[in-house]
Amino acid sequence: LYFCNFVAKVQYFIYFSLRNAYLSPCRRNFVRENELNMRKIIHIDMDAFFASVEQRDNPELRGKPIAVGFDGPRGVVSTASYEARPYGVHSAMSMAQAKRRCPQLIVVPTHFEKYKEVSQQIHAVFHEYTDLVEPISLDEAFLDVTDNKKGIELAVDIAKEIKQKILERTSLTASAGISFNKLLAKIASDMRKPNGIFTVHPDRALDFIGSLPVEKLWGVGPKTANRMHEMGVFTGAQLRRISCEHLVQVFGKMGRVYYDFSRGIDNRPVVVAYERKSVGCERTFLEDLHIDTKIIIELYHIVLELVERIERKDFRGRTLTLKLKWDATTQITRSLTQEKVLRTKDDILPLAKRLLKDTEYHDRPIRLMGLSVSSPETNDKEGQNRPQWVEGFLPFSDDKHKR
């Protein structure tokens, strides 16, 4: 017995000595860091969620290309069914373009209350395994199952059980990605859609990331990807060759994030609850607004909707931001920060009008208008200890200010 234990220890020592000798410094640091802090993270992503719910509830839609969204001149695809995707129809595409690509496309209006109800059923399944659940949207979430309620050792077994329970309770399929951090779990969930499951093991993570196009990394949008392409960087492996200093010079603080991501490093925890940073609402108009009275009326209604949301969320913020979109590519924002909390129509409407006045709305038709309140109140209870600023109105002339 003693001899067997001695042999096992020698084999263990030889394995790690040889492994560290042949690993590159980058790979050696990566393996060492993740061995010391190994987590089990699952990312669950429902398959074409809105479209799948509609097809589930309406048998006539099954097997047909459908798009969920508003069927109007400025409607946008919220979700496309898998039958529609071979035609190039996808989320965030204009409905008009989607119908041109797929003439037989069936457009179904959204039913958000129904989607929320199904989402609650899905999240109830998650909480049977762990309370460390980070909702990303109605149809996706991260789960930290390192220490799970059922004592299941392998995360892949938990993911299989969750997928099966979701199917049994909702008749919907989900895809799962499994790894030791959120970055890799998120990417993995998209590898075998629909109804797939994919695991990125720690010893394969660097090769996996190295083979990916940079667009797959979190935080790399079209503009960032184009900038990387100009640098000759198209894959994770090529990104890994760029120094952290140079990435920070080009991309600012996100450069450090890209440097870590290319090495499979993502220490972000699964966050159960976020502090809300803002509350807002916006409207896209069927026809551009260019008449002043109509613009003011729409602004008034947006203010009422914003006040209702603030009350419902019990949010306390001090910065009001106006967003206007003139056309598909041009938008502006204007902001004002006050000392007092903005909660009522009387608080918000005068400021919204002042922000609107500071734009070119007289000269340019408005396609979209939105308002949001941010800068949450976090220190003084009810703002009682904060000096209150009261707005007054003085008769300023256009060419001369008097005190």
mmCIF file of N, CA and C in Angstrom, residues 279-283 300-310 312:
data_model
loop_
_atom_site.group_PDB
_atom_site.id
_atom_site.type_symbol
_atom_site.label_atom_id
_atom_site.label_comp_id
_atom_site.label_asym_id
_atom_site.label_seq_id
_atom_site.Cartn_x
_atom_site.Cartn_y
_atom_site.Cartn_z
ATOM 1 N N VAL A 279 -33.817 54.230 -15.519
ATOM 2 C CA VAL A 279 -35.151 53.823 -15.970
ATOM 3 C C VAL A 279 -35.493 54.699 -17.161
ATOM 4 N N GLY A 280 -35.974 54.099 -18.229
ATOM 5 C CA GLY A 280 -36.270 54.896 -19.414
ATOM 6 C C GLY A 280 -37.326 54.271 -20.293
ATOM 7 N N CYS A 281 -37.734 55.004 -21.291
ATOM 8 C CA CYS A 281 -38.670 54.512 -22.305
ATOM 9 C C CYS A 281 -38.477 55.331 -23.573
ATOM 10 N N GLU A 282 -38.845 54.761 -24.679
ATOM 11 C CA GLU A 282 -38.698 55.463 -25.959
ATOM 12 C C GLU A 282 -39.763 54.977 -26.933
ATOM 13 N N ARG A 283 -40.002 55.774 -27.966
ATOM 14 C CA ARG A 283 -40.990 55.437 -28.984
ATOM 15 C C ARG A 283 -40.417 55.689 -30.372
ATOM 16 N N TYR A 300 -44.929 64.690 -23.966
ATOM 17 C CA TYR A 300 -45.766 64.639 -22.775
ATOM 18 C C TYR A 300 -46.144 63.188 -22.438
ATOM 19 N N HIS A 301 -46.543 62.428 -23.429
ATOM 20 C CA HIS A 301 -46.939 61.040 -23.192
ATOM 21 C C HIS A 301 -45.740 60.186 -22.758
ATOM 22 N N ILE A 302 -44.579 60.457 -23.315
ATOM 23 C CA ILE A 302 -43.376 59.723 -22.902
ATOM 24 C C ILE A 302 -43.032 60.042 -21.451
ATOM 25 N N VAL A 303 -43.209 61.301 -21.055
ATOM 26 C CA VAL A 303 -42.969 61.683 -19.662
ATOM 27 C C VAL A 303 -43.913 60.923 -18.737
ATOM 28 N N LEU A 304 -45.183 60.814 -19.113
ATOM 29 C CA LEU A 304 -46.144 60.081 -18.285
ATOM 30 C C LEU A 304 -45.756 58.611 -18.150
ATOM 31 N N GLU A 305 -45.318 58.013 -19.261
ATOM 32 C CA GLU A 305 -44.894 56.615 -19.215
ATOM 33 C C GLU A 305 -43.639 56.458 -18.345
ATOM 34 N N LEU A 306 -42.729 57.410 -18.454
ATOM 35 C CA LEU A 306 -41.511 57.355 -17.648
ATOM 36 C C LEU A 306 -41.840 57.465 -16.159
ATOM 37 N N VAL A 307 -42.736 58.374 -15.802
ATOM 38 C CA VAL A 307 -43.129 58.541 -14.393
ATOM 39 C C VAL A 307 -43.745 57.251 -13.865
ATOM 40 N N GLU A 308 -44.559 56.605 -14.684
ATOM 41 C CA GLU A 308 -45.180 55.346 -14.270
ATOM 42 C C GLU A 308 -44.123 54.272 -14.020
ATOM 43 N N ARG A 309 -43.125 54.198 -14.881
ATOM 44 C CA ARG A 309 -42.055 53.207 -14.703
ATOM 45 C C ARG A 309 -41.209 53.512 -13.474
ATOM 46 N N ILE A 310 -40.924 54.793 -13.261
ATOM 47 C CA ILE A 310 -40.149 55.176 -12.084
ATOM 48 C C ILE A 310 -40.870 54.753 -10.808
ATOM 49 N N ARG A 312 -43.178 52.403 -10.529
ATOM 50 C CA ARG A 312 -43.261 50.942 -10.448
ATOM 51 C C ARG A 312 -41.944 50.324 -9.989
#
